[in-house]
Short mmCIF file of C-alpha atoms in Angstrom, two decimals:
data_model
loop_
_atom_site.label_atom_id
_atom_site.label_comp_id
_atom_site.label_asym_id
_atom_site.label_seq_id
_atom_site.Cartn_x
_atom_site.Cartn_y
_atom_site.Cartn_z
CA UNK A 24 21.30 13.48 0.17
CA UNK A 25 20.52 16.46 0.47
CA UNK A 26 17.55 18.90 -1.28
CA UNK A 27 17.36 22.66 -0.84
CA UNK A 28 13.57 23.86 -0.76
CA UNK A 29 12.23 27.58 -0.67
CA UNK A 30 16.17 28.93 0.27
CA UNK A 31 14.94 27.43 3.58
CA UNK A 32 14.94 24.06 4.42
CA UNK A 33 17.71 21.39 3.76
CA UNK A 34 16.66 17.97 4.92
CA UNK A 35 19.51 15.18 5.12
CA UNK A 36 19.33 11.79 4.81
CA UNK A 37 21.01 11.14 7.79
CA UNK A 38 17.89 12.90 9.34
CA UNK A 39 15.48 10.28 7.07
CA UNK A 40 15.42 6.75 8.75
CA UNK A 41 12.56 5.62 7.50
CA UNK A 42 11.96 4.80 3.64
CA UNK A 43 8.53 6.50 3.79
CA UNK A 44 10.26 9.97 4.52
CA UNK A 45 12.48 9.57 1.41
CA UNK A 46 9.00 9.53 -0.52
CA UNK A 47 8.13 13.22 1.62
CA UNK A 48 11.27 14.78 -0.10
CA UNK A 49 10.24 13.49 -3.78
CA UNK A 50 7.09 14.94 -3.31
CA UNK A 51 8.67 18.11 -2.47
CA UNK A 52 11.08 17.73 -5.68
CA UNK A 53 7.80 17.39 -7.69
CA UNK A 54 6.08 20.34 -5.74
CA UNK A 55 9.00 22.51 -5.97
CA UNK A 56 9.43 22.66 -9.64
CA UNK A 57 13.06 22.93 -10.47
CA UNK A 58 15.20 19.96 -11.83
CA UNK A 59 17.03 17.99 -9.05
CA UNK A 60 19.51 14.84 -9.06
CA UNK A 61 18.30 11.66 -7.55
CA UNK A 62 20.12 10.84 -4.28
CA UNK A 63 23.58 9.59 -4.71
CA UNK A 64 24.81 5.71 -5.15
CA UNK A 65 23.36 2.99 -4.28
CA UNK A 66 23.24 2.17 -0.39
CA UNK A 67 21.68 -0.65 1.61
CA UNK A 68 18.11 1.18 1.87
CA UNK A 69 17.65 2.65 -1.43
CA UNK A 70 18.44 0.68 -4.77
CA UNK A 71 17.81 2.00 -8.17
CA UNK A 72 17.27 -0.07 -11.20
CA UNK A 73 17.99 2.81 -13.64
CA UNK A 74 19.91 5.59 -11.21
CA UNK A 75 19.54 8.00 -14.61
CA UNK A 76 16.67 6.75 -16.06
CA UNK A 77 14.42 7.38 -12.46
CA UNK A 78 16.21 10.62 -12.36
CA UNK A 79 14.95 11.73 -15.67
CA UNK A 80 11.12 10.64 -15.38
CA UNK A 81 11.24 12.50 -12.07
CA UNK A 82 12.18 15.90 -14.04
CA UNK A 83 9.64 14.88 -16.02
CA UNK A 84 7.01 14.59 -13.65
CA UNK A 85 8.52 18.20 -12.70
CA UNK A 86 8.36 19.79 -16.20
CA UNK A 87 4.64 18.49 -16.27
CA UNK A 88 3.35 20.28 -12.95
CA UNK A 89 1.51 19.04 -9.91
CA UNK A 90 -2.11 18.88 -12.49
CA UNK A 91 -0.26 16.23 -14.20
CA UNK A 92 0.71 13.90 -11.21
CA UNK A 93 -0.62 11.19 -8.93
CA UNK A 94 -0.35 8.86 -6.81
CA UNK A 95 -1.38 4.74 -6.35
CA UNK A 96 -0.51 2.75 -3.30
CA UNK A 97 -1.07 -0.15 -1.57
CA UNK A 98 -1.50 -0.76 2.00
CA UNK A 99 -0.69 -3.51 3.84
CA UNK A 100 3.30 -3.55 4.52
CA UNK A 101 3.65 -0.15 2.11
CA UNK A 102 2.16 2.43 3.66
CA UNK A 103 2.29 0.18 7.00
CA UNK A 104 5.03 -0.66 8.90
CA UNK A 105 6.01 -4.52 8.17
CA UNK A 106 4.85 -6.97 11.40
CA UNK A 107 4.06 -10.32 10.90
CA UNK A 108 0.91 -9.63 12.55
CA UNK A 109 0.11 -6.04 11.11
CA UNK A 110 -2.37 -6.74 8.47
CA UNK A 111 -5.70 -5.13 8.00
CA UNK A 112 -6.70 -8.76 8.26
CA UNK A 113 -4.47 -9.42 11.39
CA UNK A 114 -6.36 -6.78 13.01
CA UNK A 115 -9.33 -8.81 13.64
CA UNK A 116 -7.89 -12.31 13.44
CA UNK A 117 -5.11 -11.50 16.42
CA UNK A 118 -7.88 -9.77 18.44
CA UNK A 119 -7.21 -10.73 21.81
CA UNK A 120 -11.24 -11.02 22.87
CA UNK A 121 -11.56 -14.36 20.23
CA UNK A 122 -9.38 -16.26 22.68
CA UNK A 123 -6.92 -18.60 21.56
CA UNK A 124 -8.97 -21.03 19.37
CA UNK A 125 -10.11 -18.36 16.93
CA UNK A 126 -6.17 -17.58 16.55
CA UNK A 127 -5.16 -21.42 16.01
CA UNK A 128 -8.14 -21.71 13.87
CA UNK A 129 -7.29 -18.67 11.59
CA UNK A 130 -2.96 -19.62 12.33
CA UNK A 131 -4.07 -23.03 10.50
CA UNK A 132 -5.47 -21.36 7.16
CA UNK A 133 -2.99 -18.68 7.24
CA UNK A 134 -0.02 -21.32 7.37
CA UNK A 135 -1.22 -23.25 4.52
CA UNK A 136 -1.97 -20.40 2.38
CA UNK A 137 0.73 -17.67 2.88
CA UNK A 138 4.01 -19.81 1.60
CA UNK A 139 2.17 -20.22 -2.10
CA UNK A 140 1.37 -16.35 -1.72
CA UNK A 141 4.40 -15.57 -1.72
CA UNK A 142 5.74 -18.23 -3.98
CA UNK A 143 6.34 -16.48 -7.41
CA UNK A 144 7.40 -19.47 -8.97
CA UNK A 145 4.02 -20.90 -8.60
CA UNK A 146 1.29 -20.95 -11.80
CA UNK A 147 -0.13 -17.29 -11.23
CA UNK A 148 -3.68 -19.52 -11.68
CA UNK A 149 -2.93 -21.71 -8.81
CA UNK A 150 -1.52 -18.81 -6.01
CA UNK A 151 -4.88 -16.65 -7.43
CA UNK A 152 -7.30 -19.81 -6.08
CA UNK A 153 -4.90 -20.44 -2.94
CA UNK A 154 -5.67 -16.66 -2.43
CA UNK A 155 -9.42 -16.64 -2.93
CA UNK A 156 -9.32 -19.85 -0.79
CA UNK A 157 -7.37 -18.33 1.93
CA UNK A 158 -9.90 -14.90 1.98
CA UNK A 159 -12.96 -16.89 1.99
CA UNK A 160 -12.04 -19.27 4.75
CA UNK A 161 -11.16 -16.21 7.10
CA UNK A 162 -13.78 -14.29 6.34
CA UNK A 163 -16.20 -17.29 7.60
CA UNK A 164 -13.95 -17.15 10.57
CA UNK A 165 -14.30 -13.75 11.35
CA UNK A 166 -18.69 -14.36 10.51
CA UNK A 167 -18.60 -16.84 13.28
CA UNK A 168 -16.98 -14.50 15.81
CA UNK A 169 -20.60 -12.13 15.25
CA UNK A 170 -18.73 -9.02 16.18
CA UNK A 171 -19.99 -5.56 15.64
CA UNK A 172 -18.38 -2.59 13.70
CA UNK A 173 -18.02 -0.61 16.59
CA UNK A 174 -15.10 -2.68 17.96
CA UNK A 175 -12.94 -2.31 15.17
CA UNK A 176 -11.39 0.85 16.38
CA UNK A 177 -10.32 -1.74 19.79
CA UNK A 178 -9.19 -4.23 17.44
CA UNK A 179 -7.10 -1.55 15.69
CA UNK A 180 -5.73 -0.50 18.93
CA UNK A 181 -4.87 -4.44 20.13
CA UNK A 182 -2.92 -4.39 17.10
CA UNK A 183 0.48 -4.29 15.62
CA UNK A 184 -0.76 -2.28 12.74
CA UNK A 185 0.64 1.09 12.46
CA UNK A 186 1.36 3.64 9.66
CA UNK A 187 4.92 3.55 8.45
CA UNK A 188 6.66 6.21 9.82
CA UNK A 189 6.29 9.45 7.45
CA UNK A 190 3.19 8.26 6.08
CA UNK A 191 1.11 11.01 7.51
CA UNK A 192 3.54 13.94 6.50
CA UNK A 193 3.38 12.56 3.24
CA UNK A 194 -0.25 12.21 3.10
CA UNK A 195 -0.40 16.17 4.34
CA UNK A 196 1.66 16.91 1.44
CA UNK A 197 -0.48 15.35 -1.38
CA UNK A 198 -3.14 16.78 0.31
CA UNK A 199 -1.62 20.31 0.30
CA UNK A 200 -1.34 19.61 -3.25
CA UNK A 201 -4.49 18.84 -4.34
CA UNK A 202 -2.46 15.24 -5.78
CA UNK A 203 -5.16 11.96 -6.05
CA UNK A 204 -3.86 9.44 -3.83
CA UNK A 205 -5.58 6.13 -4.34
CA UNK A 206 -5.45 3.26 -1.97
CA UNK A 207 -5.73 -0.18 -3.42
CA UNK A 208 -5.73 -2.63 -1.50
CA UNK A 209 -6.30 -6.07 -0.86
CA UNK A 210 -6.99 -5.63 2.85
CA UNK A 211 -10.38 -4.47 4.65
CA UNK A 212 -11.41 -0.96 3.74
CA UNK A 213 -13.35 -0.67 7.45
CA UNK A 214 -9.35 -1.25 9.19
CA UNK A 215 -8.19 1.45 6.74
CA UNK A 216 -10.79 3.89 7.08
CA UNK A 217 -10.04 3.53 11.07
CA UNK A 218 -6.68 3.45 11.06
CA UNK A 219 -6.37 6.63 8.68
CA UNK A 220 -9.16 8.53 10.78
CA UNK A 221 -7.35 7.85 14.15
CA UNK A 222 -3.91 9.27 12.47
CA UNK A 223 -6.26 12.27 11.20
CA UNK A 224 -5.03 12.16 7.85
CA UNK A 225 -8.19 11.09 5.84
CA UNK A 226 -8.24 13.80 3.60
CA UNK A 227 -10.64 14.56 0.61
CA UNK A 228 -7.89 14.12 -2.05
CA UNK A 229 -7.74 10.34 -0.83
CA UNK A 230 -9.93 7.22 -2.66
CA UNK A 231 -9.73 3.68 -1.48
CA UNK A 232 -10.50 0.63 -3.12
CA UNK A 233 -10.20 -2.34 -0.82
CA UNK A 234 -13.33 -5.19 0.64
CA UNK A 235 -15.43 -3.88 2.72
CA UNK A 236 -17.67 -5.65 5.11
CA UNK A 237 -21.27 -6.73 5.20
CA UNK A 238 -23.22 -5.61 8.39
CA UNK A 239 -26.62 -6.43 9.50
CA UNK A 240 -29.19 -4.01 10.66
CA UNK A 241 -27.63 -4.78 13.90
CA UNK A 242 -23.94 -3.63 13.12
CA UNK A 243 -22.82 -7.03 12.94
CA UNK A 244 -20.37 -8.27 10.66
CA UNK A 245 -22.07 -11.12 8.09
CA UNK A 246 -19.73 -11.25 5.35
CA UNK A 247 -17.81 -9.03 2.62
CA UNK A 248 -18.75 -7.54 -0.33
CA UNK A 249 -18.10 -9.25 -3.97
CA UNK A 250 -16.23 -8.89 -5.42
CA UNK A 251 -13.36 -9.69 -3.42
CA UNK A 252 -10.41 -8.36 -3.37
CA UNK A 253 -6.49 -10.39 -3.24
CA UNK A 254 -2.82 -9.42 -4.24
CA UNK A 255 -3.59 -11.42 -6.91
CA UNK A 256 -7.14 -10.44 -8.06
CA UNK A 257 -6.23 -6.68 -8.36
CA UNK A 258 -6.32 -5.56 -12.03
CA UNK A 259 -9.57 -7.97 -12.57
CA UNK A 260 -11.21 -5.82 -10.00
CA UNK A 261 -9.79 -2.33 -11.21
CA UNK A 262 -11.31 -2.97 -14.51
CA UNK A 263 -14.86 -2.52 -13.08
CA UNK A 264 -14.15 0.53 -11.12
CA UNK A 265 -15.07 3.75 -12.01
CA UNK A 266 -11.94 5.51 -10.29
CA UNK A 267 -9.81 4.53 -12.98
CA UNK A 268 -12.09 6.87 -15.53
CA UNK A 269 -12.28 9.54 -13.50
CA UNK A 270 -8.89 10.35 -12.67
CA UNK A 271 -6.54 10.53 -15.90
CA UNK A 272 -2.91 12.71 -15.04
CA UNK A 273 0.02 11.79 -17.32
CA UNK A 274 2.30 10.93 -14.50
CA UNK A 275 1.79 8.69 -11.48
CA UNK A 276 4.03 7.61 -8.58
CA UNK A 277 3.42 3.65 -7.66
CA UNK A 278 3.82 2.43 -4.38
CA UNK A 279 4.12 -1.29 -3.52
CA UNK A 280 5.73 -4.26 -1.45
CA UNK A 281 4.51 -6.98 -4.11
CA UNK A 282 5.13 -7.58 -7.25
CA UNK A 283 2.02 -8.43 -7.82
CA UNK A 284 1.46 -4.47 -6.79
CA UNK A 285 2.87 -3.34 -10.38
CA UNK A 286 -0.21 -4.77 -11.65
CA UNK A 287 -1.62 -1.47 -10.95
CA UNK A 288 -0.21 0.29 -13.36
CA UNK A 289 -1.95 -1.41 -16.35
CA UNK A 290 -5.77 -0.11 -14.45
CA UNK A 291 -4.16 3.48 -14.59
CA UNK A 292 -4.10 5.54 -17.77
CA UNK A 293 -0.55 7.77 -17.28
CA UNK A 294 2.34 8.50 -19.68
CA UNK A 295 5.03 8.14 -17.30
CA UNK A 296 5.00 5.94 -13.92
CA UNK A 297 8.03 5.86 -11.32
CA UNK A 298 7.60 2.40 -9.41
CA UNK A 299 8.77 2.57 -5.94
CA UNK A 300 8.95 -0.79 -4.00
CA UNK A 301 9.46 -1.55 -0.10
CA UNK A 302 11.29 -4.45 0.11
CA UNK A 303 10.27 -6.67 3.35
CA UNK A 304 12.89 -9.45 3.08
CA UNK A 305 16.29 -9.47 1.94
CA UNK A 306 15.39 -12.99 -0.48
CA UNK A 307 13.24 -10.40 -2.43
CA UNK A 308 16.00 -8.07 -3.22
CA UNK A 309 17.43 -8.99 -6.56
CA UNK A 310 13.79 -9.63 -8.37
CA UNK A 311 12.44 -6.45 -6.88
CA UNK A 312 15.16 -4.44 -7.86
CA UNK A 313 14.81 -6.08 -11.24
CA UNK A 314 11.66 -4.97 -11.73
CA UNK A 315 10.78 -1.49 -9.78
CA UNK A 316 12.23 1.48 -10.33
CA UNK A 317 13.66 2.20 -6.98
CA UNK A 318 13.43 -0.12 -4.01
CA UNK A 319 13.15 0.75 -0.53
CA UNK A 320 14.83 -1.52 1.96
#
């Protein structure tokens, strides 16, 4: 795996543990503007649906220039590492200053909920209600705990939650490159905007779309705004944001650990998409590799 870039630098795979970092050296394919070969055969972290297909929308996306291209991600166990616990939404529900009956309370709904989340064989109806059910029962949870926005930034660093490493360097590169990155997420856009600050890699080419919380004049926390956002409730929401008319390149790079994520795509108006996923259990393998371009183990 290996890419030569300005007669300069050759970056290795063996040099590339994490997926994320992979991504950094398709962004400098893109940016670099000459024709390259996907990495090699198939190996235990990156599987291709289409090896030669993938390969030629990428020279696409070369052929069509850096005005042509962006890029649509989500958050939560994409551009973050996967924890059990390192949600936007674990952020505040593991918080160690609720104590332990705020965590049994919130462990109880989450319990319940979670195993039809993730159950694709489930009416897409039925998971969509679980999933409204499951936000709107936490989110009275977290009203009842009164806290203020100014501790997020503690709960963020009580937290498991942490940017996947390469994130940031690829972040810097989009950024570099004047390439629209959208967030869309069905986390909390106040954990984001922390969490993205604190790296320092908030940059001006970057929009997100996620729930964001209700404050009183106080700075206390007294609900979410509507309306809300799920895995599941994505492309309903999309299709009232402005974003999505605003930003129109022919080729976009879409990043995901759901497929629920690819949903995405249909909010987006593009030519050409490459769908990456990140892959967070080994079950998942043979339907995400079924349906996303290349898949990230």
């Amino acid at each position: 795996f290996e890419l030569l870039y300005n007669n300069a630098i050759i970056l290795k795979a063996e040099y590339m543990p994490s997926p994320m970092l992979s991504l950094v050296l398709v962004v400098i394919m893109i940016t670099s503007s000459r024709m390259v070969d996907l990495p090699g055969k198939d190996d235990l972290s990156v599987i291709y649906r289409d090896k030669v297909h993938a390969t030629q929308k990428l020279n696409k996306f070369i052929r069509s220039g850096l005005n042509n291209f962006q890029i649509v991600a989500d958050f939560d166990y994409t551009l973050t590492s996967w924890d059990p616990t390192g949600t936007c939404f674990s952020v505040i529900r593991t918080y160690p200053g609720f104590g332990e009956e705020f965590l049994a309370r919130t462990n109880e709904i989450k319990n319940k909920h979670l195993p039809i989340h993730l159950d694709f064989s489930l009416p897409e109806d039925f998971r969509k209600e679980s999933d409204y059910q499951w936000f709107t029962k936490i989110m009275d949870c977290f009203i009842d705990t009164k806290f203020p926005k100014t501790l997020i930034p503690a709960m963020l660093e009580a937290s498991r939650c942490r940017l996947r490493e390469g994130v940031v360097e690829f972040l810097k590169l989009a950024h570099q490159h004047h390439i629209p990155v959208l967030i869309f997420s069905g986390g909390i856009k106040d954990v984001i905007d922390v969490l993205l600050e604190r790296e320092n890699c908030y940059f001006d080419n970057i929009s997100i779309i996620s729930n964001r919380l209700i404050y009183d004049e106080s700075g206390i926390m007294v609900g979410a705004e509507k309306p809300y956002i799920t895995a599941s409730s994505k492309l309903e929401v999309a299709k009232e944001d402005q974003y999505f008319s605003k930003i129109i390149r022919d080729n976009m790079l879409l990043l995901g650990d759901m497929l629920s994520d690819l949903k995405m795509a249909s909010c987006v108006k593009y030519s050409e998409m490459i769908s990456v996923g990140f892959c967070n259990h080994d079950k998942d393998k043979t339907k995400y590799s079924e349906n996303f371009d290349v898949l990230l183990m």
